[in-house]
PDB file of C-alpha atoms in Angstrom:
ATOM      1  CA  MET A 410      16.026   3.370   4.600  1.00  0.00           C
ATOM      2  CA  GLN A 411      14.861   4.501   1.184  1.00  0.00           C
ATOM      3  CA  VAL A 412      11.127   4.113   0.594  1.00  0.00           C
ATOM      4  CA  THR A 413       9.684   4.239  -2.934  1.00  0.00           C
ATOM      5  CA  LEU A 414       5.927   4.242  -3.433  1.00  0.00           C
ATOM      6  CA  LEU A 415       5.607   2.003  -6.480  1.00  0.00           C
ATOM      7  CA  GLY A 416       1.810   1.872  -6.486  1.00  0.00           C
ATOM      8  CA  THR A 417      -0.577   4.148  -4.597  1.00  0.00           C
ATOM      9  CA  GLY A 418      -3.932   3.237  -6.139  1.00  0.00           C
ATOM     10  CA  ASP A 419      -6.820   0.909  -5.434  1.00  0.00           C
ATOM     11  CA  THR A 420      -8.032  -2.194  -7.273  1.00  0.00           C
ATOM     12  CA  THR A 421      -8.501  -0.494 -10.657  1.00  0.00           C
ATOM     13  CA  GLY A 422      -5.870   2.238 -10.377  1.00  0.00           C
ATOM     14  CA  THR A 423      -6.042   5.801 -11.667  1.00  0.00           C
ATOM     15  CA  PRO A 424      -6.596   6.403 -14.492  1.00  0.00           C
ATOM     16  CA  THR A 425      -8.959   3.442 -14.693  1.00  0.00           C
ATOM     17  CA  VAL A 426      -9.167   1.491 -17.943  1.00  0.00           C
ATOM     18  CA  GLY A 427     -12.166   2.559 -20.015  1.00  0.00           C
ATOM     19  CA  CYS A 428     -13.133   5.403 -17.676  1.00  0.00           C
ATOM     20  CA  ASP A 429     -13.562   8.984 -18.874  1.00  0.00           C
ATOM     21  CA  CYS A 430     -14.562  10.568 -15.555  1.00  0.00           C
ATOM     22  CA  ASP A 431     -13.054  13.964 -14.748  1.00  0.00           C
ATOM     23  CA  THR A 432     -10.538  12.434 -12.348  1.00  0.00           C
ATOM     24  CA  CYS A 433      -9.244   9.902 -14.877  1.00  0.00           C
ATOM     25  CA  GLN A 434      -9.107  12.589 -17.551  1.00  0.00           C
ATOM     26  CA  THR A 435      -7.109  14.834 -15.209  1.00  0.00           C
ATOM     27  CA  ALA A 436      -4.737  11.945 -14.497  1.00  0.00           C
ATOM     28  CA  ARG A 437      -4.193  11.423 -18.224  1.00  0.00           C
ATOM     29  CA  GLU A 438      -3.729  15.114 -18.964  1.00  0.00           C
ATOM     30  CA  PRO A 439      -2.910  16.985 -15.752  1.00  0.00           C
ATOM     31  CA  PRO A 440      -2.885  20.789 -15.862  1.00  0.00           C
ATOM     32  CA  THR A 441       0.597  22.293 -16.032  1.00  0.00           C
ATOM     33  CA  GLU A 442       0.567  23.557 -12.447  1.00  0.00           C
ATOM     34  CA  LEU A 443      -0.473  20.143 -11.110  1.00  0.00           C
ATOM     35  CA  ARG A 444       2.157  18.370 -13.195  1.00  0.00           C
ATOM     36  CA  GLU A 445       4.866  20.695 -11.917  1.00  0.00           C
ATOM     37  CA  ARG A 446       3.793  20.374  -8.268  1.00  0.00           C
ATOM     38  CA  LEU A 447       3.756  16.594  -8.439  1.00  0.00           C
ATOM     39  CA  ARG A 448       7.183  16.540 -10.056  1.00  0.00           C
ATOM     40  CA  ASP A 449       8.476  18.818  -7.290  1.00  0.00           C
ATOM     41  CA  GLN A 450       7.187  16.244  -4.781  1.00  0.00           C
ATOM     42  CA  GLY A 451       9.158  13.521  -6.575  1.00  0.00           C
ATOM     43  CA  ALA A 452       6.072  11.863  -8.030  1.00  0.00           C
ATOM     44  CA  THR A 453       6.021   9.959 -11.290  1.00  0.00           C
ATOM     45  CA  ILE A 454       4.765  11.691 -14.415  1.00  0.00           C
ATOM     46  CA  THR A 455       4.568   9.221 -17.290  1.00  0.00           C
ATOM     47  CA  ALA A 456       6.185   9.772 -20.674  1.00  0.00           C
ATOM     48  CA  ALA A 457       2.786  10.768 -22.003  1.00  0.00           C
ATOM     49  CA  GLY A 458       2.537  13.421 -19.296  1.00  0.00           C
ATOM     50  CA  GLY A 459      -0.016  11.671 -17.115  1.00  0.00           C
ATOM     51  CA  VAL A 460      -0.243  10.943 -13.394  1.00  0.00           C
ATOM     52  CA  GLU A 461      -0.152   7.344 -12.182  1.00  0.00           C
ATOM     53  CA  ARG A 462      -1.783   5.574  -9.270  1.00  0.00           C
ATOM     54  CA  THR A 463      -1.110   1.943 -10.104  1.00  0.00           C
ATOM     55  CA  ARG A 464      -2.037  -0.946  -7.845  1.00  0.00           C
ATOM     56  CA  PHE A 465      -0.462  -0.925  -4.381  1.00  0.00           C
ATOM     57  CA  SER A 466       3.181  -1.790  -3.725  1.00  0.00           C
ATOM     58  CA  VAL A 467       6.097  -0.321  -1.749  1.00  0.00           C
ATOM     59  CA  HIS A 468       9.849  -0.804  -2.228  1.00  0.00           C
ATOM     60  CA  LEU A 469      12.171  -0.495   0.798  1.00  0.00           C
ATOM     61  CA  ARG A 470      15.910  -0.248   0.222  1.00  0.00           C
ATOM     62  CA  ASN A 471      18.428  -0.828   3.009  1.00  0.00           C
ATOM     63  CA  GLU A 472      21.466   1.171   1.984  1.00  0.00           C
ATOM     64  CA  ARG A 473      23.569  -0.422   4.744  1.00  0.00           C
ATOM     65  CA  THR A 474      23.091  -3.973   3.468  1.00  0.00           C
ATOM     66  CA  SER A 475      22.338  -3.198  -0.216  1.00  0.00           C
ATOM     67  CA  GLU A 476      19.174  -5.287   0.094  1.00  0.00           C
ATOM     68  CA  SER A 477      15.629  -4.510  -1.014  1.00  0.00           C
ATOM     69  CA  LEU A 478      12.323  -5.523   0.549  1.00  0.00           C
ATOM     70  CA  LEU A 479       9.068  -5.426  -1.415  1.00  0.00           C
ATOM     71  CA  VAL A 480       5.705  -4.967   0.254  1.00  0.00           C
ATOM     72  CA  ASP A 481       2.959  -6.615  -1.848  1.00  0.00           C
ATOM     73  CA  PHE A 482       3.154  -7.825  -5.432  1.00  0.00           C
ATOM     74  CA  SER A 483       1.116  -5.438  -7.549  1.00  0.00           C
ATOM     75  CA  PRO A 484      -0.282  -6.685 -10.879  1.00  0.00           C
ATOM     76  CA  ASP A 485       1.611  -3.642 -12.234  1.00  0.00           C
ATOM     77  CA  PHE A 486       4.947  -5.084 -11.015  1.00  0.00           C
ATOM     78  CA  ARG A 487       6.712  -4.926 -14.400  1.00  0.00           C
ATOM     79  CA  GLN A 488       5.616  -1.377 -15.169  1.00  0.00           C
ATOM     80  CA  GLN A 489       6.523  -0.162 -11.683  1.00  0.00           C
ATOM     81  CA  PHE A 490      10.040  -1.600 -11.662  1.00  0.00           C
ATOM     82  CA  LEU A 491      10.829  -0.380 -15.164  1.00  0.00           C
ATOM     83  CA  ARG A 492       9.449   3.066 -14.408  1.00  0.00           C
ATOM     84  CA  GLU A 493      11.195   3.660 -11.076  1.00  0.00           C
ATOM     85  CA  GLU A 494      14.404   1.746 -11.888  1.00  0.00           C
ATOM     86  CA  VAL A 495      14.621   0.293  -8.387  1.00  0.00           C
ATOM     87  CA  SER A 496      16.400  -2.978  -7.669  1.00  0.00           C
ATOM     88  CA  LEU A 497      14.580  -6.290  -7.758  1.00  0.00           C
ATOM     89  CA  PRO A 498      13.631  -7.463  -4.266  1.00  0.00           C
ATOM     90  CA  ASP A 499      15.737  -9.796  -2.153  1.00  0.00           C
ATOM     91  CA  ALA A 500      12.686 -10.584  -0.018  1.00  0.00           C
ATOM     92  CA  ALA A 501       9.032  -9.635   0.113  1.00  0.00           C
ATOM     93  CA  ILE A 502       5.963  -9.443   2.341  1.00  0.00           C
ATOM     94  CA  VAL A 503       2.372 -10.181   1.340  1.00  0.00           C
ATOM     95  CA  THR A 504      -0.196  -8.384   3.492  1.00  0.00           C
ATOM     96  CA  HIS A 505      -3.291 -10.204   2.208  1.00  0.00           C
ATOM     97  CA  ILE A 506      -4.519 -12.280  -0.709  1.00  0.00           C
ATOM     98  CA  HIS A 507      -6.621  -9.811  -2.718  1.00  0.00           C
ATOM     99  CA  PHE A 508      -5.414  -9.877  -6.325  1.00  0.00           C
ATOM    100  CA  ASP A 509      -4.233  -6.261  -6.411  1.00  0.00           C
ATOM    101  CA  HIS A 510      -1.709  -7.055  -3.649  1.00  0.00           C
ATOM    102  CA  LEU A 511      -0.678 -10.554  -4.702  1.00  0.00           C
ATOM    103  CA  ASP A 512      -1.087 -11.317  -8.390  1.00  0.00           C
ATOM    104  CA  GLY A 513       2.195  -9.671  -9.409  1.00  0.00           C
ATOM    105  CA  LEU A 514       4.089 -12.484  -7.686  1.00  0.00           C
ATOM    106  CA  GLY A 515       4.185 -14.415 -10.966  1.00  0.00           C
ATOM    107  CA  ASN A 516       6.614 -11.784 -12.268  1.00  0.00           C
ATOM    108  CA  CYS A 517       9.335 -13.470 -10.243  1.00  0.00           C
ATOM    109  CA  TYR A 518       9.478 -16.145 -12.930  1.00  0.00           C
ATOM    110  CA  ARG A 519      12.772 -15.715 -14.819  1.00  0.00           C
ATOM    111  CA  LEU A 520      13.480 -12.411 -13.056  1.00  0.00           C
ATOM    112  CA  VAL A 521      14.908 -13.610  -9.748  1.00  0.00           C
ATOM    113  CA  ASP A 522      16.873 -16.725  -8.853  1.00  0.00           C
ATOM    114  CA  ASP A 523      15.295 -17.001  -5.419  1.00  0.00           C
ATOM    115  CA  ILE A 524      13.202 -14.849  -3.134  1.00  0.00           C
ATOM    116  CA  THR A 525      11.799 -15.372   0.351  1.00  0.00           C
ATOM    117  CA  VAL A 526       8.186 -14.265   0.765  1.00  0.00           C
ATOM    118  CA  PHE A 527       6.963 -13.619   4.302  1.00  0.00           C
ATOM    119  CA  ALA A 528       3.283 -13.771   5.235  1.00  0.00           C
ATOM    120  CA  ALA A 529       1.122 -14.299   8.291  1.00  0.00           C
ATOM    121  CA  ASP A 530       0.549 -17.759   9.762  1.00  0.00           C
ATOM    122  CA  GLU A 531      -2.895 -16.953  11.182  1.00  0.00           C
ATOM    123  CA  THR A 532      -5.679 -19.149   9.770  1.00  0.00           C
ATOM    124  CA  ASP A 533      -8.371 -17.181   7.957  1.00  0.00           C
ATOM    125  CA  PRO A 534     -11.871 -18.438   8.872  1.00  0.00           C
ATOM    126  CA  GLN A 535     -13.035 -17.439   5.384  1.00  0.00           C
ATOM    127  CA  THR A 536     -10.516 -19.559   3.458  1.00  0.00           C
ATOM    128  CA  GLY A 537      -9.378 -22.109   6.032  1.00  0.00           C
ATOM    129  CA  LYS A 538      -5.780 -21.149   5.223  1.00  0.00           C
ATOM    130  CA  SER A 539      -3.311 -18.555   6.388  1.00  0.00           C
ATOM    131  CA  VAL A 540      -1.968 -15.954   3.968  1.00  0.00           C
ATOM    132  CA  ALA A 541       1.296 -17.897   3.924  1.00  0.00           C
ATOM    133  CA  GLU A 542      -0.498 -21.143   3.036  1.00  0.00           C
ATOM    134  CA  THR A 543      -2.478 -19.463   0.249  1.00  0.00           C
ATOM    135  CA  VAL A 544       0.663 -17.970  -1.294  1.00  0.00           C
ATOM    136  CA  THR A 545       2.354 -21.378  -1.105  1.00  0.00           C
ATOM    137  CA  SER A 546      -0.520 -23.240  -2.757  1.00  0.00           C
ATOM    138  CA  ASP A 547      -1.340 -20.621  -5.411  1.00  0.00           C
ATOM    139  CA  TYR A 548       2.276 -20.212  -6.515  1.00  0.00           C
ATOM    140  CA  ASP A 549       3.574 -23.738  -6.074  1.00  0.00           C
ATOM    141  CA  TYR A 550       4.786 -23.652  -9.700  1.00  0.00           C
ATOM    142  CA  LEU A 551       7.376 -20.985  -8.864  1.00  0.00           C
ATOM    143  CA  ASP A 552      10.566 -22.731  -7.802  1.00  0.00           C
ATOM    144  CA  GLN A 553      12.129 -19.328  -7.185  1.00  0.00           C
ATOM    145  CA  ILE A 554      10.024 -18.517  -4.123  1.00  0.00           C
ATOM    146  CA  SER A 555      10.273 -19.760  -0.576  1.00  0.00           C
ATOM    147  CA  VAL A 556       7.353 -18.846   1.679  1.00  0.00           C
ATOM    148  CA  LYS A 557       7.977 -18.313   5.385  1.00  0.00           C
ATOM    149  CA  ALA A 558       5.072 -17.965   7.817  1.00  0.00           C
ATOM    150  CA  ARG A 559       5.337 -15.460  10.631  1.00  0.00           C
ATOM    151  CA  ALA A 560       3.112 -14.742  13.613  1.00  0.00           C
ATOM    152  CA  PRO A 561       1.405 -11.346  13.777  1.00  0.00           C
ATOM    153  CA  LEU A 562       2.764  -8.915  16.391  1.00  0.00           C
ATOM    154  CA  GLU A 563       6.039 -10.862  16.655  1.00  0.00           C
ATOM    155  CA  PRO A 564       9.022  -9.009  15.072  1.00  0.00           C
ATOM    156  CA  PHE A 565      11.275 -10.831  12.615  1.00  0.00           C
ATOM    157  CA  SER A 566      14.433  -9.846  10.736  1.00  0.00           C
ATOM    158  CA  VAL A 567      14.684  -9.468   6.962  1.00  0.00           C
ATOM    159  CA  CYS A 568      17.005  -7.374   4.767  1.00  0.00           C
ATOM    160  CA  GLY A 569      18.545  -5.862   7.884  1.00  0.00           C
ATOM    161  CA  PHE A 570      15.165  -4.551   9.056  1.00  0.00           C
ATOM    162  CA  GLU A 571      12.960  -5.542  11.985  1.00  0.00           C
ATOM    163  CA  VAL A 572       9.482  -6.197  10.598  1.00  0.00           C
ATOM    164  CA  THR A 573       6.202  -6.738  12.431  1.00  0.00           C
ATOM    165  CA  LEU A 574       2.933  -7.866  10.852  1.00  0.00           C
ATOM    166  CA  LEU A 575       0.056  -5.928  12.417  1.00  0.00           C
ATOM    167  CA  PRO A 576      -3.553  -7.224  12.338  1.00  0.00           C
ATOM    168  CA  VAL A 577      -6.102  -4.837  10.854  1.00  0.00           C
ATOM    169  CA  VAL A 578      -9.795  -5.228   9.905  1.00  0.00           C
ATOM    170  CA  HIS A 579     -10.564  -5.800   6.222  1.00  0.00           C
ATOM    171  CA  PRO A 580     -13.522  -8.201   6.049  1.00  0.00           C
ATOM    172  CA  PRO A 581     -14.068 -10.875   4.995  1.00  0.00           C
ATOM    173  CA  LEU A 582     -10.340 -11.728   4.819  1.00  0.00           C
ATOM    174  CA  VAL A 583      -7.529 -11.393   7.326  1.00  0.00           C
ATOM    175  CA  CYS A 584      -5.196  -8.517   6.475  1.00  0.00           C
ATOM    176  CA  TYR A 585      -2.138  -6.905   8.021  1.00  0.00           C
ATOM    177  CA  GLY A 586      -0.407  -3.597   8.283  1.00  0.00           C
ATOM    178  CA  LEU A 587       3.323  -3.300   8.897  1.00  0.00           C
ATOM    179  CA  SER A 588       5.961  -1.703  11.017  1.00  0.00           C
ATOM    180  CA  VAL A 589       9.478  -1.770   9.539  1.00  0.00           C
ATOM    181  CA  GLU A 590      12.359  -0.446  11.612  1.00  0.00           C
ATOM    182  CA  ASP A 591      16.064  -0.103  10.907  1.00  0.00           C
ATOM    183  CA  PRO A 592      17.648  -1.269  14.199  1.00  0.00           C
ATOM    184  CA  VAL A 593      20.828   0.696  13.501  1.00  0.00           C
ATOM    185  CA  THR A 594      19.436   4.111  12.532  1.00  0.00           C
ATOM    186  CA  GLY A 595      16.089   3.828  14.331  1.00  0.00           C
ATOM    187  CA  ALA A 596      14.200   4.870  11.178  1.00  0.00           C
ATOM    188  CA  GLN A 597      10.648   3.531  11.106  1.00  0.00           C
ATOM    189  CA  PHE A 598       8.243   3.001   8.222  1.00  0.00           C
ATOM    190  CA  ALA A 599       4.656   2.033   8.985  1.00  0.00           C
ATOM    191  CA  MET A 600       1.530   1.314   6.951  1.00  0.00           C
ATOM    192  CA  THR A 601      -2.018   0.444   7.868  1.00  0.00           C
ATOM    193  CA  GLY A 602      -2.624  -1.942   5.001  1.00  0.00           C
ATOM    194  CA  ASP A 603      -6.162  -2.244   3.647  1.00  0.00           C
ATOM    195  CA  THR A 604      -8.464  -1.698   6.594  1.00  0.00           C
ATOM    196  CA  CYS A 605     -11.514  -0.037   8.033  1.00  0.00           C
ATOM    197  CA  TYR A 606     -11.069   2.555  10.780  1.00  0.00           C
ATOM    198  CA  ASP A 607     -11.599   0.031  13.599  1.00  0.00           C
ATOM    199  CA  ILE A 608      -7.945  -0.980  13.939  1.00  0.00           C
ATOM    200  CA  PRO A 609      -7.044  -2.945  17.108  1.00  0.00           C
ATOM    201  CA  ALA A 610      -5.368  -1.013  19.913  1.00  0.00           C
ATOM    202  CA  GLU A 611      -2.202  -3.117  19.813  1.00  0.00           C
ATOM    203  CA  THR A 612      -1.789  -2.377  16.118  1.00  0.00           C
ATOM    204  CA  ARG A 613      -2.333   1.356  16.654  1.00  0.00           C
ATOM    205  CA  ALA A 614       0.402   1.330  19.286  1.00  0.00           C
ATOM    206  CA  GLU A 615       2.871  -0.302  16.868  1.00  0.00           C
ATOM    207  CA  LEU A 616       1.985   2.139  14.065  1.00  0.00           C
ATOM    208  CA  ALA A 617       2.460   5.245  16.208  1.00  0.00           C
ATOM    209  CA  ASP A 618       5.268   7.795  15.867  1.00  0.00           C
ATOM    210  CA  ALA A 619       6.719   6.494  12.588  1.00  0.00           C
ATOM    211  CA  ASP A 620       8.986   8.581  10.383  1.00  0.00           C
ATOM    212  CA  LEU A 621       6.717   7.756   7.437  1.00  0.00           C
ATOM    213  CA  LEU A 622       3.162   6.417   7.712  1.00  0.00           C
ATOM    214  CA  LEU A 623       1.015   5.206   4.820  1.00  0.00           C
ATOM    215  CA  VAL A 624      -2.710   5.246   5.580  1.00  0.00           C
ATOM    216  CA  GLU A 625      -5.276   3.827   3.196  1.00  0.00           C
ATOM    217  CA  ALA A 626      -7.944   6.355   2.206  1.00  0.00           C
ATOM    218  CA  LEU A 627     -10.177   4.909  -0.484  1.00  0.00           C
ATOM    219  CA  VAL A 628     -12.712   7.719  -0.955  1.00  0.00           C
ATOM    220  CA  PRO A 629     -14.051  10.927   0.609  1.00  0.00           C
ATOM    221  CA  ALA A 630     -16.583  10.343   3.386  1.00  0.00           C
ATOM    222  CA  ASP A 631     -19.487  11.911   1.488  1.00  0.00           C
ATOM    223  CA  LEU A 632     -19.379   9.030  -1.005  1.00  0.00           C
ATOM    224  CA  CYS A 633     -20.621   6.659   1.711  1.00  0.00           C
ATOM    225  CA  GLU A 634     -24.151   7.601   0.677  1.00  0.00           C
ATOM    226  CA  TYR A 635     -23.584   5.624  -2.527  1.00  0.00           C
ATOM    227  CA  HIS A 636     -22.352   2.460  -0.777  1.00  0.00           C
ATOM    228  CA  PRO A 637     -25.049  -0.203  -0.190  1.00  0.00           C
ATOM    229  CA  LEU A 638     -23.907  -0.424   3.441  1.00  0.00           C
ATOM    230  CA  GLY A 639     -23.334   3.305   3.859  1.00  0.00           C
ATOM    231  CA  GLY A 640     -20.596   4.334   6.265  1.00  0.00           C
ATOM    232  CA  ASN A 641     -19.452   3.257   9.721  1.00  0.00           C
ATOM    233  CA  HIS A 642     -17.375   4.392  12.684  1.00  0.00           C
ATOM    234  CA  HIS A 643     -18.765   7.924  12.641  1.00  0.00           C
ATOM    235  CA  ASP A 644     -17.017  10.768  14.416  1.00  0.00           C
ATOM    236  CA  SER A 645     -18.722  13.169  16.838  1.00  0.00           C
ATOM    237  CA  ASP A 646     -20.057  15.180  13.893  1.00  0.00           C
ATOM    238  CA  GLY A 647     -21.515  12.098  12.229  1.00  0.00           C
ATOM    239  CA  VAL A 648     -18.837  11.839   9.528  1.00  0.00           C
ATOM    240  CA  PRO A 649     -18.127   8.181   8.614  1.00  0.00           C
ATOM    241  CA  ARG A 650     -14.550   7.092   8.980  1.00  0.00           C
ATOM    242  CA  THR A 651     -15.210   3.760   7.247  1.00  0.00           C
ATOM    243  CA  PHE A 652     -16.602   3.307   3.736  1.00  0.00           C
ATOM    244  CA  GLY A 653     -18.934   0.313   3.959  1.00  0.00           C
ATOM    245  CA  THR A 654     -17.120  -2.204   6.142  1.00  0.00           C
ATOM    246  CA  LYS A 655     -13.596  -2.691   4.777  1.00  0.00           C
ATOM    247  CA  HIS A 656     -11.894   0.572   3.772  1.00  0.00           C
ATOM    248  CA  MET A 657     -11.207   3.922   5.411  1.00  0.00           C
ATOM    249  CA  THR A 658     -12.573   7.183   4.152  1.00  0.00           C
ATOM    250  CA  ARG A 659     -10.225  10.118   3.683  1.00  0.00           C
ATOM    251  CA  GLU A 660     -11.641  11.653   6.852  1.00  0.00           C
ATOM    252  CA  GLY A 661     -11.077   8.437   8.778  1.00  0.00           C
ATOM    253  CA  ALA A 662      -7.525   8.212   7.478  1.00  0.00           C
ATOM    254  CA  LEU A 663      -6.753  11.769   8.515  1.00  0.00           C
ATOM    255  CA  ALA A 664      -8.259  11.195  11.969  1.00  0.00           C
ATOM    256  CA  LEU A 665      -6.129   8.090  12.413  1.00  0.00           C
ATOM    257  CA  ALA A 666      -3.048   9.943  11.178  1.00  0.00           C
ATOM    258  CA  ASP A 667      -3.623  12.657  13.789  1.00  0.00           C
ATOM    259  CA  GLU A 668      -3.784  10.002  16.485  1.00  0.00           C
ATOM    260  CA  LEU A 669      -0.678   8.149  15.321  1.00  0.00           C
ATOM    261  CA  ASP A 670       1.384  11.345  15.016  1.00  0.00           C
ATOM    262  CA  ALA A 671       3.892  10.293  12.362  1.00  0.00           C
ATOM    263  CA  GLU A 672       6.639  12.618  11.192  1.00  0.00           C
ATOM    264  CA  ARG A 673       5.098  12.400   7.703  1.00  0.00           C
ATOM    265  CA  THR A 674       1.839  10.809   6.527  1.00  0.00           C
ATOM    266  CA  ARG A 675       0.790   9.938   2.993  1.00  0.00           C
ATOM    267  CA  LEU A 676      -2.680   8.744   2.015  1.00  0.00           C
ATOM    268  CA  VAL A 677      -2.653   5.741  -0.339  1.00  0.00           C
ATOM    269  CA  HIS A 678      -4.970   3.207  -1.998  1.00  0.00           C
ATOM    270  CA  ALA A 679      -7.000   6.122  -3.365  1.00  0.00           C
ATOM    271  CA  ALA A 680      -9.739   5.379  -5.899  1.00  0.00           C
ATOM    272  CA  HIS A 681     -10.633   7.359  -9.008  1.00  0.00           C
ATOM    273  CA  PHE A 682     -13.966   8.166  -7.311  1.00  0.00           C
ATOM    274  CA  TYR A 683     -12.375  11.224  -5.696  1.00  0.00           C
ATOM    275  CA  PRO A 684     -13.643  14.355  -7.452  1.00  0.00           C
ATOM    276  CA  ALA A 685     -10.985  15.697  -9.794  1.00  0.00           C
ATOM    277  CA  LYS A 686     -10.480  18.832  -7.682  1.00  0.00           C
ATOM    278  CA  GLU A 687      -9.718  16.684  -4.621  1.00  0.00           C
ATOM    279  CA  ALA A 688      -8.028  13.636  -6.136  1.00  0.00           C
ATOM    280  CA  PHE A 689      -4.584  15.204  -6.408  1.00  0.00           C
ATOM    281  CA  ALA A 690      -4.488  17.187  -3.177  1.00  0.00           C
ATOM    282  CA  GLU A 691      -1.043  17.310  -1.595  1.00  0.00           C
ATOM    283  CA  GLN A 692      -1.986  14.848   1.164  1.00  0.00           C
ATOM    284  CA  ILE A 693      -2.827  12.042  -1.283  1.00  0.00           C
ATOM    285  CA  ALA A 694       0.194  10.157  -2.648  1.00  0.00           C
ATOM    286  CA  VAL A 695       0.882   9.341  -6.277  1.00  0.00           C
ATOM    287  CA  ASP A 696       3.310   6.819  -7.721  1.00  0.00           C
ATOM    288  CA  GLY A 697       7.012   7.488  -7.629  1.00  0.00           C
ATOM    289  CA  GLU A 698       7.264   9.411  -4.364  1.00  0.00           C
ATOM    290  CA  GLN A 699      10.511   8.547  -2.604  1.00  0.00           C
ATOM    291  CA  TYR A 700      11.568   9.167   0.979  1.00  0.00           C
ATOM    292  CA  ASP A 701      14.910   8.742   2.733  1.00  0.00           C
ATOM    293  CA  LEU A 702      14.416   7.838   6.394  1.00  0.00           C
ATOM    294  CA  SER A 703      17.289   7.987   8.830  1.00  0.00           C
TER     295      SER A 703
END
């Protein structure tokens, strides 16, 4: 299983359009030592020499079947696929209906002949529809897509992988993490999806012991003081592991990673609100990182 991190940023990405904060400036013009370290890690450095954290998406390639599975349709779909030169997906999964995970689906027009999109069948009290139903209704003009609803916590097969949608907590909408396993090699990829720290026990059990784990880590915990709702799910030292109600802090993500004990963990969905000196720490992923799991 080859995993390519197409997009590792939050809703606005880094650098953010129109922003001249220190973090965005560092992303546009990274110091030489940072640029070299990121390249050594396999990360993307743009032609202009900058660092990218575009909106979230992951590409999974099954070398055995020569098929590709896409997790979430980033609005930066075109840029990501041109930049990384990965194959167009044979199938895809949508974790939730926020625009930064879904609105790239329109790129399938004239690019693919047909693609199956899997999404959860669980009705969202907020919308009155499941994720699968929302994708179907919002993209009914795309003849190329076929939406298949799947029940959370029930494995299904796609692209030679065994995939399980895992409920997480991302109010006010339903949202899902993933476990993706190659039944032949035993390689496992897992991701929390967008979530607060309060992930259900059954989901934690499915996420545990992966070869590669992606954990969302929007901001450092000390930024909770600037959120109207503050922080939540504090540890024994009073450090919030949730930023507001719907995203994990870096400290919450690291605590969860320790519990889940993956072979390798990367922090994703990072915002440009990280201070510049912390935003490109080795633990926080940037676009273009690629991992071969076997």
